[in-house]
Amino acid sequence: MKRSIAVLLLTVLYVLENYAQAPTDRAVEKSLDSLIKSQFKAQEPGIVVLAARKGKVIYRKAFGSANLELDVSLKPDMVFRIGSITKQFTAIGILQLAEQGKLQLSDSVQQYIKDFPSKGHTITIEHLLTHTSGIPDYMTIDHPDPYIERHDFTPAFIINHFKNAPLQFVPGTKYAYTNSGYTLLAYIIEKVSGQKYHDYMRKQVLEKAGLQHTEYANELTIIPGRVNGYTRDKGFYQNTYYQTLSIGYGAGDLLGTVDDLYAWNNALLAGKLVKKETLEKAFTPYRLQDGKITNYGYGWNIGIMYGAPCIKHEGQVSGFISMESYFPVQDVFVAVLTNVKSGEDATSFSDQRFRLFGQIPQIVLGNLMPKEAKVSDAVMDTYTGKYKTVLGQKTIMIKRNGHSLFLEDGMAFRMYALTDRRFYLIDMPAETFVVFSKDNEGKVTGLIVHRNGQYEWKKIE
């Protein structure tokens, strides 16, 4: 499994160059302790980190507080909301039913949800799995009730909220991350299995994976070790605003621990949930109709992180952030759970924390980045200028300073050259690559940002 995934990723993305020697377990522990302690204090919301290499847990520690009001310290086995990591669990539920012949990924949504409008196009289960359906994210659609996120939702209520919204694009032609697709997938699991989504998932997915502390629950359920969530705004911590778990039906309503995330990854690789060839497909980046490859499979982001092929996902919900990464070549797994999320999600505090989350797997892996390519100043000058996103009005600037390019988007991020057209963005909060586009005459026309998907920008100056 590991070797075949690695070969696929290397073929799809770029050839991985010389590996540095992996750091020792003691070196990893020392570096992670120093890094995390610098940002997480005992009387502030905290973080739990687990890192494993070649089947052995080499780091498992908690920092900070699980409850500020009661002054309860975090422990590694405590339970967090894991947000959108839920999506891969839902994807496995669908893939199980496909293996049993109860559905096909090429089936349309309407075969199982009769009143869902087709909008003039065939929207398949595979489109939902890969975020290529064109269905807008229901979390971005306005509702007249300002307190709507405090309600308890039924699946039908959520689906009715977005089912009549126009498609953003023809299904299969573009990638756009949307919670709506996974809500539909969860509802399809109900229709096909004849069971409630949560009941099916507990029995056929969570129990089969051997997960002891992963649960679909609501706010009234007593969950031993459940952590409080917090926000931070203008330098102050406060209890996170109430957001019902039911709003994330199928897309973000799970709670779990770092230990269970690691057990989940192991169970998948061991073939306990689906066949290995099915999992291989889930770990394969989806190809659009025009042949372009996205950075998403069935419930997982697929790409290169820190110089290595990576299978990962992130979750963000009210008061919580979760991140999990698996590096198949090195057989390294990293899980990060934290119970604080910046209220503005664009503050220096938020950027600093996301950089830390990115540094954690880097420390475990060691420096794997290939040697920086040499790009002439003349070529770099052709890339400088202003770029506007194809799907909106947002602009960014590419500038040259000395012998380096920088992408400016509020902050300036140095662009590390992998080739003369492909660059890695240093210190970006999430793993980001930029590839410049040229016409047949060699003129720079735009760029594509690869960051949990592909986003096109047109050069306008």
CSV table of C-alpha atoms in Angstrom, one decimal:
chain,number,residue,atom,x,y,z
A,1,MET,CA,0.0,0.0,0.0
A,2,LYS,CA,2.6,2.5,1.0
A,3,ARG,CA,4.8,1.9,-2.0
A,4,SER,CA,1.9,2.1,-4.5
A,5,ILE,CA,0.6,5.4,-3.0
A,6,ALA,CA,4.1,6.9,-3.1
A,7,VAL,CA,4.6,5.9,-6.7
A,8,LEU,CA,1.2,7.5,-7.6
A,9,LEU,CA,1.9,10.7,-5.9
A,10,LEU,CA,5.4,11.0,-7.3
A,11,THR,CA,4.0,10.5,-10.8
A,12,VAL,CA,1.2,13.0,-10.4
A,13,LEU,CA,3.1,15.8,-8.7
A,14,TYR,CA,6.9,15.9,-9.0
A,15,VAL,CA,9.9,13.7,-8.4
A,16,LEU,CA,11.0,13.7,-4.8
A,17,GLU,CA,14.7,14.4,-4.6
A,18,ASN,CA,17.4,13.5,-2.0
A,19,TYR,CA,16.1,12.7,1.5
A,20,ALA,CA,17.9,14.0,4.5
A,21,GLN,CA,18.5,11.6,7.3
A,22,ALA,CA,15.4,11.4,9.7
A,23,PRO,CA,16.0,13.1,13.1
A,24,THR,CA,16.2,10.8,16.1
A,25,ASP,CA,13.3,10.4,18.4
A,26,ARG,CA,15.0,12.3,21.1
A,27,ALA,CA,15.8,15.2,18.7
A,28,VAL,CA,12.1,15.3,17.7
A,29,GLU,CA,11.0,15.4,21.3
A,30,LYS,CA,13.4,18.2,22.2
A,31,SER,CA,12.5,20.3,19.2
A,32,LEU,CA,8.7,19.9,19.6
A,33,ASP,CA,8.8,20.6,23.3
A,34,SER,CA,10.7,23.8,22.6
A,35,LEU,CA,8.5,24.9,19.8
A,36,ILE,CA,5.1,24.2,21.5
A,37,LYS,CA,6.0,25.5,24.9
A,38,SER,CA,6.9,28.8,23.3
A,39,GLN,CA,3.3,29.3,22.2
A,40,PHE,CA,1.1,27.4,24.7
A,41,LYS,CA,1.0,28.4,28.3
A,42,ALA,CA,-0.5,26.4,31.2
A,43,GLN,CA,-3.3,28.8,31.9
A,44,GLU,CA,-4.4,29.2,28.2
A,45,PRO,CA,-6.2,27.0,25.8
A,46,GLY,CA,-3.9,24.3,24.6
A,47,ILE,CA,-2.8,21.6,22.2
A,48,VAL,CA,-2.4,17.8,22.0
A,49,VAL,CA,0.2,16.4,19.5
A,50,LEU,CA,0.8,12.8,18.5
A,51,ALA,CA,3.6,11.7,16.1
A,52,ALA,CA,4.3,8.2,15.0
A,53,ARG,CA,7.0,6.7,12.8
A,54,LYS,CA,7.1,3.2,11.4
A,55,GLY,CA,4.4,2.0,13.7
A,56,LYS,CA,5.9,3.5,16.9
A,57,VAL,CA,4.5,6.5,18.7
A,58,ILE,CA,7.5,8.8,19.2
A,59,TYR,CA,5.7,11.8,20.7
A,60,ARG,CA,2.4,12.2,22.6
A,61,LYS,CA,2.0,15.2,24.8
A,62,ALA,CA,-0.5,17.9,25.8
A,63,PHE,CA,0.1,21.5,26.7
A,64,GLY,CA,-2.3,24.1,28.1
A,65,SER,CA,-5.7,24.0,29.6
A,66,ALA,CA,-8.8,21.9,28.8
A,67,ASN,CA,-11.0,24.3,30.9
A,68,LEU,CA,-9.9,27.8,31.8
A,69,GLU,CA,-12.7,28.3,34.4
A,70,LEU,CA,-12.0,25.1,36.3
A,71,ASP,CA,-8.2,25.3,35.7
A,72,VAL,CA,-8.1,21.7,34.2
A,73,SER,CA,-4.9,20.8,32.4
A,74,LEU,CA,-5.1,19.1,29.0
A,75,LYS,CA,-4.2,15.5,28.8
A,76,PRO,CA,-3.3,13.6,25.6
A,77,ASP,CA,-6.3,11.3,25.8
A,78,MET,CA,-8.9,14.1,25.9
A,79,VAL,CA,-11.7,14.5,23.4
A,80,PHE,CA,-12.0,17.4,20.9
A,81,ARG,CA,-14.3,18.3,18.1
A,82,ILE,CA,-12.4,17.3,14.9
A,83,GLY,CA,-14.5,19.2,12.3
A,84,SER,CA,-14.0,18.4,8.7
A,85,ILE,CA,-11.8,15.3,9.4
A,86,THR,CA,-15.3,13.8,9.7
A,87,LYS,CA,-15.5,13.8,5.9
A,88,GLN,CA,-13.1,10.9,5.5
A,89,PHE,CA,-15.2,8.8,7.8
A,90,THR,CA,-18.3,9.6,5.7
A,91,ALA,CA,-16.4,8.8,2.5
A,92,ILE,CA,-15.4,5.4,3.9
A,93,GLY,CA,-19.1,4.7,4.7
A,94,ILE,CA,-20.0,5.4,1.1
A,95,LEU,CA,-17.1,3.3,-0.2
A,96,GLN,CA,-18.2,0.3,1.9
A,97,LEU,CA,-21.6,0.5,0.4
A,98,ALA,CA,-20.1,0.7,-3.1
A,99,GLU,CA,-18.0,-2.4,-2.4
A,100,GLN,CA,-21.2,-4.2,-1.4
A,101,GLY,CA,-22.8,-3.3,-4.7
A,102,LYS,CA,-25.5,-1.2,-3.0
A,103,LEU,CA,-24.5,1.9,-4.9
A,104,GLN,CA,-22.0,3.0,-7.6
A,105,LEU,CA,-19.9,6.2,-7.5
A,106,SER,CA,-21.2,7.1,-10.9
A,107,ASP,CA,-24.8,7.1,-9.6
A,108,SER,CA,-26.6,10.4,-9.6
A,109,VAL,CA,-27.8,12.1,-6.4
A,110,GLN,CA,-31.4,11.9,-7.6
A,111,GLN,CA,-31.3,8.1,-7.6
A,112,TYR,CA,-31.3,8.3,-3.8
A,113,ILE,CA,-32.6,11.8,-3.0
A,114,LYS,CA,-35.6,12.0,-5.4
A,115,ASP,CA,-36.5,15.7,-4.8
A,116,PHE,CA,-33.0,17.1,-5.2
A,117,PRO,CA,-33.0,19.2,-8.3
A,118,SER,CA,-30.5,18.1,-11.0
A,119,LYS,CA,-30.1,21.8,-12.2
A,120,GLY,CA,-29.7,20.5,-15.8
A,121,HIS,CA,-26.6,18.4,-15.1
A,122,THR,CA,-25.8,14.9,-13.7
A,123,ILE,CA,-24.3,15.3,-10.2
A,124,THR,CA,-22.7,12.0,-9.2
A,125,ILE,CA,-21.7,10.5,-5.8
A,126,GLU,CA,-18.1,10.8,-7.0
A,127,HIS,CA,-18.6,14.6,-7.6
A,128,LEU,CA,-19.8,14.9,-4.0
A,129,LEU,CA,-16.8,12.9,-2.7
A,130,THR,CA,-14.3,15.1,-4.6
A,131,HIS,CA,-15.8,18.5,-4.1
A,132,THR,CA,-16.4,18.8,-7.8
A,133,SER,CA,-20.2,18.9,-7.8
A,134,GLY,CA,-20.5,22.7,-8.2
A,135,ILE,CA,-23.0,22.7,-5.3
A,136,PRO,CA,-22.3,25.8,-3.1
A,137,ASP,CA,-21.3,25.3,0.6
A,138,TYR,CA,-24.4,25.7,2.8
A,139,MET,CA,-22.3,27.4,5.4
A,140,THR,CA,-21.8,30.3,3.0
A,141,ILE,CA,-25.5,30.8,2.2
A,142,ASP,CA,-27.2,33.5,4.2
A,143,HIS,CA,-30.2,32.8,6.4
A,144,PRO,CA,-32.6,35.4,7.9
A,145,ASP,CA,-32.2,34.0,11.4
A,146,PRO,CA,-28.9,35.4,12.9
A,147,TYR,CA,-28.8,32.6,15.4
A,148,ILE,CA,-29.4,29.8,13.0
A,149,GLU,CA,-26.2,28.0,14.0
A,150,ARG,CA,-27.7,27.4,17.5
A,151,HIS,CA,-30.6,25.4,16.2
A,152,ASP,CA,-30.7,21.6,16.1
A,153,PHE,CA,-30.9,20.6,12.5
A,154,THR,CA,-32.4,17.6,10.7
A,155,PRO,CA,-30.6,16.4,7.5
A,156,ALA,CA,-33.6,17.5,5.5
A,157,PHE,CA,-33.5,21.0,6.9
A,158,ILE,CA,-29.8,21.5,5.9
A,159,ILE,CA,-30.4,20.0,2.4
A,160,ASN,CA,-33.4,22.2,1.8
A,161,HIS,CA,-31.3,25.2,2.7
A,162,PHE,CA,-29.0,24.7,-0.3
A,163,LYS,CA,-30.8,22.4,-2.7
A,164,ASN,CA,-32.3,25.2,-4.9
A,165,ALA,CA,-29.1,27.3,-5.0
A,166,PRO,CA,-27.6,27.5,-8.5
A,167,LEU,CA,-24.5,25.5,-9.3
A,168,GLN,CA,-21.2,27.3,-9.2
A,169,PHE,CA,-20.0,25.4,-12.2
A,170,VAL,CA,-20.7,22.3,-14.3
A,171,PRO,CA,-20.1,19.2,-12.2
A,172,GLY,CA,-16.7,17.6,-12.8
A,173,THR,CA,-15.1,20.8,-14.4
A,174,LYS,CA,-13.7,22.5,-11.3
A,175,TYR,CA,-12.8,21.9,-7.6
A,176,ALA,CA,-14.5,23.9,-4.8
A,177,TYR,CA,-14.5,22.7,-1.2
A,178,THR,CA,-18.1,22.4,0.0
A,179,ASN,CA,-19.7,20.9,3.1
A,180,SER,CA,-22.9,20.4,1.2
A,181,GLY,CA,-21.6,17.4,-0.7
A,182,TYR,CA,-20.8,15.5,2.4
A,183,THR,CA,-24.2,16.2,4.0
A,184,LEU,CA,-25.7,14.7,0.9
A,185,LEU,CA,-23.4,11.7,1.2
A,186,ALA,CA,-24.4,11.1,4.8
A,187,TYR,CA,-28.1,11.3,3.8
A,188,ILE,CA,-27.4,8.8,0.9
A,189,ILE,CA,-25.9,6.4,3.5
A,190,GLU,CA,-29.2,6.6,5.4
A,191,LYS,CA,-31.2,5.9,2.2
A,192,VAL,CA,-29.1,3.0,1.0
A,193,SER,CA,-28.4,1.3,4.4
A,194,GLY,CA,-31.9,1.8,5.8
A,195,GLN,CA,-30.3,3.0,9.0
A,196,LYS,CA,-29.7,6.4,10.5
A,197,TYR,CA,-26.3,7.8,9.3
A,198,HIS,CA,-24.9,7.9,12.9
A,199,ASP,CA,-26.1,4.4,13.7
A,200,TYR,CA,-24.6,3.0,10.5
A,201,MET,CA,-21.3,4.8,11.0
A,202,ARG,CA,-20.9,3.7,14.7
A,203,LYS,CA,-21.5,0.0,13.8
A,204,GLN,CA,-19.8,-0.3,10.4
A,205,VAL,CA,-17.1,2.3,10.6
A,206,LEU,CA,-16.1,3.4,14.1
A,207,GLU,CA,-16.5,-0.1,15.8
A,208,LYS,CA,-14.7,-1.9,12.9
A,209,ALA,CA,-11.8,0.5,13.2
A,210,GLY,CA,-11.6,-0.2,16.9
A,211,LEU,CA,-12.0,3.4,17.9
A,212,GLN,CA,-12.7,3.8,21.6
A,213,HIS,CA,-13.1,7.6,22.0
A,214,THR,CA,-14.5,8.8,18.6
A,215,GLU,CA,-18.2,9.6,18.8
A,216,TYR,CA,-21.1,11.3,17.1
A,217,ALA,CA,-22.7,13.2,19.9
A,218,ASN,CA,-24.7,16.3,20.8
A,219,GLU,CA,-24.3,19.0,23.3
A,220,LEU,CA,-26.4,17.1,25.9
A,221,THR,CA,-24.3,13.9,25.8
A,222,ILE,CA,-21.9,13.3,28.7
A,223,ILE,CA,-18.5,12.6,27.0
A,224,PRO,CA,-15.7,11.8,29.5
A,225,GLY,CA,-12.7,14.0,28.9
A,226,ARG,CA,-14.5,16.4,26.5
A,227,VAL,CA,-12.5,19.6,26.1
A,228,ASN,CA,-14.0,23.1,26.2
A,229,GLY,CA,-13.5,25.3,23.1
A,230,TYR,CA,-12.4,28.9,23.1
A,231,THR,CA,-11.9,31.8,20.7
A,232,ARG,CA,-9.3,34.6,20.9
A,233,ASP,CA,-10.1,38.0,19.6
A,234,LYS,CA,-8.1,41.2,20.2
A,235,GLY,CA,-5.8,39.4,22.6
A,236,PHE,CA,-8.4,38.0,24.9
A,237,TYR,CA,-9.8,34.5,25.3
A,238,GLN,CA,-13.5,33.8,25.7
A,239,ASN,CA,-15.8,30.7,25.6
A,240,THR,CA,-16.5,29.9,22.0
A,241,TYR,CA,-19.9,30.9,20.6
A,242,TYR,CA,-22.5,28.1,20.6
A,243,GLN,CA,-22.7,26.2,17.3
A,244,THR,CA,-24.7,23.0,17.3
A,245,LEU,CA,-22.9,19.8,16.3
A,246,SER,CA,-25.9,18.9,14.1
A,247,ILE,CA,-24.9,21.7,11.7
A,248,GLY,CA,-22.0,19.5,10.6
A,249,TYR,CA,-24.1,16.4,9.7
A,250,GLY,CA,-21.8,14.1,7.7
A,251,ALA,CA,-19.3,16.9,7.1
A,252,GLY,CA,-18.0,17.9,10.6
A,253,ASP,CA,-19.9,16.4,13.5
A,254,LEU,CA,-17.4,14.0,15.0
A,255,LEU,CA,-15.5,14.2,18.3
A,256,GLY,CA,-12.2,12.3,18.8
A,257,THR,CA,-8.7,12.0,20.2
A,258,VAL,CA,-5.2,12.0,18.7
A,259,ASP,CA,-4.9,8.3,19.7
A,260,ASP,CA,-8.1,7.4,17.8
A,261,LEU,CA,-6.9,9.4,14.7
A,262,TYR,CA,-3.8,7.3,14.7
A,263,ALA,CA,-5.7,4.1,15.2
A,264,TRP,CA,-8.0,5.2,12.4
A,265,ASN,CA,-5.1,5.6,10.0
A,266,ASN,CA,-3.7,2.2,11.0
A,267,ALA,CA,-7.1,0.5,10.5
A,268,LEU,CA,-7.4,1.9,7.0
A,269,LEU,CA,-4.0,0.8,6.0
A,270,ALA,CA,-4.6,-2.6,7.4
A,271,GLY,CA,-7.7,-3.1,5.2
A,272,LYS,CA,-10.2,-3.3,8.1
A,273,LEU,CA,-12.7,-0.8,6.6
A,274,VAL,CA,-12.4,-1.2,2.9
A,275,LYS,CA,-10.3,-3.1,0.4
A,276,LYS,CA,-6.8,-1.8,-0.2
A,277,GLU,CA,-7.6,-1.1,-3.9
A,278,THR,CA,-10.6,1.0,-2.7
A,279,LEU,CA,-8.5,2.9,-0.3
A,280,GLU,CA,-5.9,3.5,-3.1
A,281,LYS,CA,-8.6,5.2,-5.1
A,282,ALA,CA,-9.6,7.3,-2.1
A,283,PHE,CA,-6.0,8.4,-1.9
A,284,THR,CA,-5.8,9.3,-5.6
A,285,PRO,CA,-6.2,13.0,-6.6
A,286,TYR,CA,-9.3,13.4,-8.7
A,287,ARG,CA,-8.9,14.3,-12.4
A,288,LEU,CA,-11.3,17.0,-13.8
A,289,GLN,CA,-12.9,16.7,-17.2
A,290,ASP,CA,-10.2,18.8,-18.9
A,291,GLY,CA,-7.5,16.4,-17.5
A,292,LYS,CA,-6.3,18.7,-14.7
A,293,ILE,CA,-5.6,17.0,-11.4
A,294,THR,CA,-7.0,18.4,-8.2
A,295,ASN,CA,-5.5,18.0,-4.7
A,296,TYR,CA,-8.4,16.0,-3.3
A,297,GLY,CA,-9.4,12.3,-3.4
A,298,TYR,CA,-12.3,10.8,-1.6
A,299,GLY,CA,-12.3,12.6,1.8
A,300,TRP,CA,-8.5,13.4,1.9
A,301,ASN,CA,-6.3,16.1,0.6
A,302,ILE,CA,-3.5,14.6,-1.5
A,303,GLY,CA,-0.2,16.4,-2.3
A,304,ILE,CA,3.3,17.2,-1.4
A,305,MET,CA,4.1,18.7,2.1
A,306,TYR,CA,7.5,19.7,3.2
A,307,GLY,CA,9.1,17.8,0.4
A,308,ALA,CA,7.2,14.5,0.9
A,309,PRO,CA,4.0,12.9,-0.5
A,310,CYS,CA,1.3,13.5,2.0
A,311,ILE,CA,-2.3,12.4,2.7
A,312,LYS,CA,-4.0,14.8,5.1
A,313,HIS,CA,-7.0,16.8,6.2
A,314,GLU,CA,-7.8,19.7,8.5
A,315,GLY,CA,-10.9,20.6,10.5
A,316,GLN,CA,-12.1,23.9,11.8
A,317,VAL,CA,-15.2,24.4,13.9
A,318,SER,CA,-16.3,26.7,16.6
A,319,GLY,CA,-13.4,26.8,19.1
A,320,PHE,CA,-11.4,23.9,17.7
A,321,ILE,CA,-8.8,23.2,15.0
A,322,SER,CA,-7.7,19.7,14.0
A,323,MET,CA,-5.0,18.5,11.6
A,324,GLU,CA,-3.8,15.0,10.6
A,325,SER,CA,-1.1,14.1,8.1
A,326,TYR,CA,0.2,10.8,6.9
A,327,PHE,CA,3.5,10.6,4.9
A,328,PRO,CA,3.5,7.1,3.3
A,329,VAL,CA,7.1,7.1,2.1
A,330,GLN,CA,8.4,7.8,5.6
A,331,ASP,CA,5.5,6.0,7.3
A,332,VAL,CA,5.0,9.0,9.5
A,333,PHE,CA,1.7,10.1,11.0
A,334,VAL,CA,1.1,13.3,12.9
A,335,ALA,CA,-2.1,14.5,14.6
A,336,VAL,CA,-2.7,17.9,16.1
A,337,LEU,CA,-5.8,19.0,18.1
A,338,THR,CA,-6.3,22.4,19.7
A,339,ASN,CA,-9.2,24.0,21.6
A,340,VAL,CA,-8.7,27.5,20.5
A,341,LYS,CA,-9.6,29.2,17.2
A,342,SER,CA,-9.0,32.9,16.4
A,343,GLY,CA,-12.3,34.7,16.3
A,344,GLU,CA,-11.2,36.6,13.2
A,345,ASP,CA,-9.3,33.7,11.6
A,346,ALA,CA,-7.0,36.2,9.8
A,347,THR,CA,-5.1,37.7,12.7
A,348,SER,CA,-1.4,37.5,13.3
A,349,PHE,CA,-2.2,35.1,16.2
A,350,SER,CA,-4.0,32.8,13.8
A,351,ASP,CA,-1.2,32.9,11.2
A,352,GLN,CA,1.3,32.2,14.0
A,353,ARG,CA,-0.6,29.2,15.1
A,354,PHE,CA,-1.0,27.8,11.6
A,355,ARG,CA,2.7,28.2,11.0
A,356,LEU,CA,3.3,26.2,14.2
A,357,PHE,CA,0.9,23.5,13.1
A,358,GLY,CA,2.9,23.2,9.9
A,359,GLN,CA,6.3,23.1,11.7
A,360,ILE,CA,5.3,20.1,13.8
A,361,PRO,CA,5.3,17.5,10.9
A,362,GLN,CA,8.4,19.2,9.5
A,363,ILE,CA,10.3,18.6,12.7
A,364,VAL,CA,9.2,14.9,12.7
A,365,LEU,CA,10.2,14.4,9.1
A,366,GLY,CA,13.4,16.5,9.1
A,367,ASN,CA,14.4,18.7,6.1
A,368,LEU,CA,13.2,17.0,3.0
A,369,MET,CA,12.9,20.0,0.7
A,370,PRO,CA,14.8,19.5,-2.6
A,371,LYS,CA,17.6,21.8,-3.5
A,372,GLU,CA,16.3,25.2,-4.7
A,373,ALA,CA,16.3,25.6,-8.4
A,374,LYS,CA,18.2,28.4,-10.0
A,375,VAL,CA,15.9,30.9,-11.8
A,376,SER,CA,17.4,33.9,-13.6
A,377,ASP,CA,16.4,37.4,-12.6
A,378,ALA,CA,15.1,38.0,-16.1
A,379,VAL,CA,12.7,35.1,-15.8
A,380,MET,CA,11.6,36.2,-12.4
A,381,ASP,CA,10.9,39.7,-13.7
A,382,THR,CA,8.3,38.2,-16.2
A,383,TYR,CA,6.4,36.9,-13.2
A,384,THR,CA,6.2,40.1,-11.2
A,385,GLY,CA,2.9,42.1,-11.3
A,386,LYS,CA,-0.7,42.0,-10.1
A,387,TYR,CA,-2.9,39.0,-10.4
A,388,LYS,CA,-6.7,38.7,-9.9
A,389,THR,CA,-8.6,35.5,-9.0
A,390,VAL,CA,-10.7,34.1,-11.9
A,391,LEU,CA,-13.6,33.5,-9.5
A,392,GLY,CA,-13.7,36.9,-7.8
A,393,GLN,CA,-12.1,40.3,-7.3
A,394,LYS,CA,-9.3,39.5,-4.9
A,395,THR,CA,-5.8,40.5,-6.0
A,396,ILE,CA,-2.3,39.5,-5.0
A,397,MET,CA,1.1,40.9,-6.0
A,398,ILE,CA,4.2,39.1,-7.1
A,399,LYS,CA,7.4,41.1,-6.4
A,400,ARG,CA,11.1,40.5,-6.7
A,401,ASN,CA,13.6,41.4,-4.0
A,402,GLY,CA,17.2,40.6,-4.9
A,403,HIS,CA,17.3,37.0,-6.3
A,404,SER,CA,14.0,35.9,-4.8
A,405,LEU,CA,10.3,36.3,-5.6
A,406,PHE,CA,7.7,37.2,-3.0
A,407,LEU,CA,3.9,36.7,-3.0
A,408,GLU,CA,2.2,39.6,-1.2
A,409,ASP,CA,-1.3,38.9,0.3
A,410,GLY,CA,-1.4,41.1,3.4
A,411,MET,CA,2.0,39.6,4.3
A,412,ALA,CA,4.9,38.8,2.1
A,413,PHE,CA,5.8,35.1,1.5
A,414,ARG,CA,9.1,34.1,-0.1
A,415,MET,CA,8.7,31.8,-3.1
A,416,TYR,CA,11.1,28.8,-3.0
A,417,ALA,CA,11.9,27.7,-6.6
A,418,LEU,CA,11.3,24.0,-7.3
A,419,THR,CA,11.5,24.6,-11.1
A,420,ASP,CA,11.6,27.7,-13.2
A,421,ARG,CA,7.8,27.8,-13.0
A,422,ARG,CA,6.8,26.0,-9.8
A,423,PHE,CA,7.4,27.6,-6.4
A,424,TYR,CA,6.8,26.6,-2.8
A,425,LEU,CA,5.6,29.4,-0.5
A,426,ILE,CA,7.7,29.7,2.6
A,427,ASP,CA,5.9,30.2,5.9
A,428,MET,CA,2.4,30.2,4.4
A,429,PRO,CA,0.0,29.0,7.1
A,430,ALA,CA,-1.1,26.1,4.9
A,431,GLU,CA,1.0,24.1,2.4
A,432,THR,CA,0.9,26.2,-0.8
A,433,PHE,CA,2.5,25.9,-4.3
A,434,VAL,CA,2.4,28.4,-7.1
A,435,VAL,CA,2.7,27.4,-10.8
A,436,PHE,CA,2.9,30.2,-13.4
A,437,SER,CA,0.9,29.8,-16.7
A,438,LYS,CA,2.2,30.9,-20.1
A,439,ASP,CA,0.7,31.2,-23.5
A,440,ASN,CA,2.1,29.6,-26.7
A,441,GLU,CA,4.5,32.5,-27.2
A,442,GLY,CA,5.9,32.1,-23.7
A,443,LYS,CA,4.1,35.2,-22.2
A,444,VAL,CA,3.1,34.9,-18.5
A,445,THR,CA,-0.7,34.9,-18.4
A,446,GLY,CA,-1.5,33.9,-14.8
A,447,LEU,CA,-0.8,31.5,-12.1
A,448,ILE,CA,-2.4,28.6,-10.3
A,449,VAL,CA,-2.3,28.3,-6.5
A,450,HIS,CA,-2.3,24.8,-5.2
A,451,ARG,CA,-3.6,24.9,-1.7
A,452,ASN,CA,-6.1,22.1,-0.8
A,453,GLY,CA,-7.3,22.5,-4.4
A,454,GLN,CA,-6.5,24.5,-7.5
A,455,TYR,CA,-7.2,28.2,-7.8
A,456,GLU,CA,-6.6,30.2,-11.0
A,457,TRP,CA,-5.4,33.8,-11.1
A,458,LYS,CA,-5.1,36.0,-14.1
A,459,LYS,CA,-2.2,38.4,-14.6
A,460,ILE,CA,-3.7,41.9,-15.0
A,461,GLU,CA,-0.6,44.2,-14.7
